[in-house]
GROMACS .gro file of C-alpha atoms in nm:
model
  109
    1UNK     CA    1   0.000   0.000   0.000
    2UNK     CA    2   0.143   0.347  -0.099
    3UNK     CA    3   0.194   0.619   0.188
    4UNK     CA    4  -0.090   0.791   0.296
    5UNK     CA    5   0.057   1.147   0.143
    6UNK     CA    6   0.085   0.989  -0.202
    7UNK     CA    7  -0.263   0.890  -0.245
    8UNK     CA    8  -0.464   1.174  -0.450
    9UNK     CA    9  -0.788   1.186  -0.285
   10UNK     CA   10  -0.568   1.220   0.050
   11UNK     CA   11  -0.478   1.575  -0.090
   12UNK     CA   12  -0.811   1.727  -0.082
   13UNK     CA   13  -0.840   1.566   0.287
   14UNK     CA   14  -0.570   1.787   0.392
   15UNK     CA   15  -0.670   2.135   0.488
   16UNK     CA   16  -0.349   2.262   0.346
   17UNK     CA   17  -0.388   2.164   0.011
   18UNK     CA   18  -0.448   2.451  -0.240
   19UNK     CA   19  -0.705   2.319  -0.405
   20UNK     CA   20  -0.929   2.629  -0.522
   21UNK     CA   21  -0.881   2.887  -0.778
   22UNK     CA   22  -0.911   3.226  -0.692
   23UNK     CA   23  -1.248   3.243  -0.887
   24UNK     CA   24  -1.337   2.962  -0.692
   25UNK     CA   25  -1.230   3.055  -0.374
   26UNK     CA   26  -1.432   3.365  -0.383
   27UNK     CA   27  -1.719   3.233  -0.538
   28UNK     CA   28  -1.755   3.011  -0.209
   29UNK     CA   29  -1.709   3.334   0.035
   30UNK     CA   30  -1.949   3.526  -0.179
   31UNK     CA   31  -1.636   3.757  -0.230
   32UNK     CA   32  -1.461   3.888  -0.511
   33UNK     CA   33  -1.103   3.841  -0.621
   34UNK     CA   34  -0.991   4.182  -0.505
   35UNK     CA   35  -1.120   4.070  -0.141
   36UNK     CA   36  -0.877   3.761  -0.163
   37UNK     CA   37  -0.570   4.015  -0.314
   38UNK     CA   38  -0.670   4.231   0.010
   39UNK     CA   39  -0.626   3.962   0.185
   40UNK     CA   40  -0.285   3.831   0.102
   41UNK     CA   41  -0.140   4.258   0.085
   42UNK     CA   42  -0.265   4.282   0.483
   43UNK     CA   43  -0.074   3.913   0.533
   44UNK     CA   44  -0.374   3.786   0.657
   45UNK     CA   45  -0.323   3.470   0.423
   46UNK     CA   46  -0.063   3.391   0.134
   47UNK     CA   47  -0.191   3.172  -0.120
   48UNK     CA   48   0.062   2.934  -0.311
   49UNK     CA   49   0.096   2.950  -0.708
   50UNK     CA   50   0.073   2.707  -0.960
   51UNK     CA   51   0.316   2.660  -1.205
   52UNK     CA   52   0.137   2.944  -1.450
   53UNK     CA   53   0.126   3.129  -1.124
   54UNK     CA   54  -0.183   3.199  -1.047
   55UNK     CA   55  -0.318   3.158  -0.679
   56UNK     CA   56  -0.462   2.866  -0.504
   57UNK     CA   57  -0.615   2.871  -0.194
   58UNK     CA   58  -0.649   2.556   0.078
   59UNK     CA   59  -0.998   2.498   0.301
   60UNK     CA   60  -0.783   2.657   0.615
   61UNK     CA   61  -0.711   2.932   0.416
   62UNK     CA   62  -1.095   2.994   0.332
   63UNK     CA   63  -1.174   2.953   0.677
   64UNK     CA   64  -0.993   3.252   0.708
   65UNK     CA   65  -1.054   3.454   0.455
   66UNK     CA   66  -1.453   3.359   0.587
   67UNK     CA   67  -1.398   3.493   0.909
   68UNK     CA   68  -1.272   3.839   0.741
   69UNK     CA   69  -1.531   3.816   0.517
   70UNK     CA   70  -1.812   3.778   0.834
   71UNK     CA   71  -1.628   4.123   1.020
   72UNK     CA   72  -1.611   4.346   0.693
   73UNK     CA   73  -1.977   4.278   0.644
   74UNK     CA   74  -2.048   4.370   0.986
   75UNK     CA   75  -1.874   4.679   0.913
   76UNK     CA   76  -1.491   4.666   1.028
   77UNK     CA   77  -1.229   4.773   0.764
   78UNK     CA   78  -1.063   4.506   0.640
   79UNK     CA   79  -0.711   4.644   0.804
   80UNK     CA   80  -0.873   4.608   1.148
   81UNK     CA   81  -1.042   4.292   1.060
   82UNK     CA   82  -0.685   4.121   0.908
   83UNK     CA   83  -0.483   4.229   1.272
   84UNK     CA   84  -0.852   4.085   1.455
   85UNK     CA   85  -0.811   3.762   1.333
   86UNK     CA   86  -0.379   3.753   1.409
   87UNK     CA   87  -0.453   3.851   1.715
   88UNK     CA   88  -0.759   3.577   1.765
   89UNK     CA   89  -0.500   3.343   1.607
   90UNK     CA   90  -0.227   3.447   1.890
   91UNK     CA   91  -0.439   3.433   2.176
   92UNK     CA   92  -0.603   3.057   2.070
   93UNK     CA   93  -0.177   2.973   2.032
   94UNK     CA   94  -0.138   3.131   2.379
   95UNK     CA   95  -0.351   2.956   2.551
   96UNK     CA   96  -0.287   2.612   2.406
   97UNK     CA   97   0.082   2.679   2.513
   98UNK     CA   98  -0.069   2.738   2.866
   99UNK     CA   99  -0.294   2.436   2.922
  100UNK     CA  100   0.019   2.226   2.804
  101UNK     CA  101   0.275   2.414   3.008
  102UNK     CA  102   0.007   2.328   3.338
  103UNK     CA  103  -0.018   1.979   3.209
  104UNK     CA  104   0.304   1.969   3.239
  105UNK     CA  105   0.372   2.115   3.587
  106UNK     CA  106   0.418   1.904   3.906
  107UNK     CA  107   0.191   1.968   4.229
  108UNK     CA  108   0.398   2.100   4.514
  109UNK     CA  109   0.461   1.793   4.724
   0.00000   0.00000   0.00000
């Protein structure tokens, strides 16, 4: 049996895997392209590139760009919204770093 990462329906499994087109990916956000390009200037998300390179997003990345998407409709600029969602992303990091780190720790004796 081949390894589990060289099997091709494995690839759209993974989260990670670029599989949507731009005009995909902002077909399924309801977006448009130039929401996506906002996206990756703010370094919110950096798509990879095919070979022709154009840019192709994975299902993590979308979950991303879906939670922008959800705070510019409710009216945040899309700067603010980019550095809400870094700093959502830093805080969830933060704390998973603590509950290990108290896993971790002995009780006084």
């Amino acid at each position: 049996m081949p390894p589990r990462s060289t099997r091709p329906a494995d690839k759209f499994d993974d989260d990670d895997y670029p599989a949507y087109t731009m005009g995909r990916a902002a077909e399924m956000l309801g977006a448009t392209p130039a929401f996506l390009r906002a996206l990756g200037e703010h370094r919110l998300i950096t798509p990879l590139r095919s070979e022709g390179g154009h840019r192709r997003y994975s299902r993590y990345q979308l979950r991303i760009a879906g939670r922008a998407r959800e705070l510019v409709d409710a009216g945040t600029p899309i700067e603010a919204a980019c550095r809400i969602i870094i700093l959502e992303d830093q805080l969830e990091e933060a704390q998973r770093i603590n509950e290990e780190l108290r896993g971790q720790a002995k009780p006084p004796v």
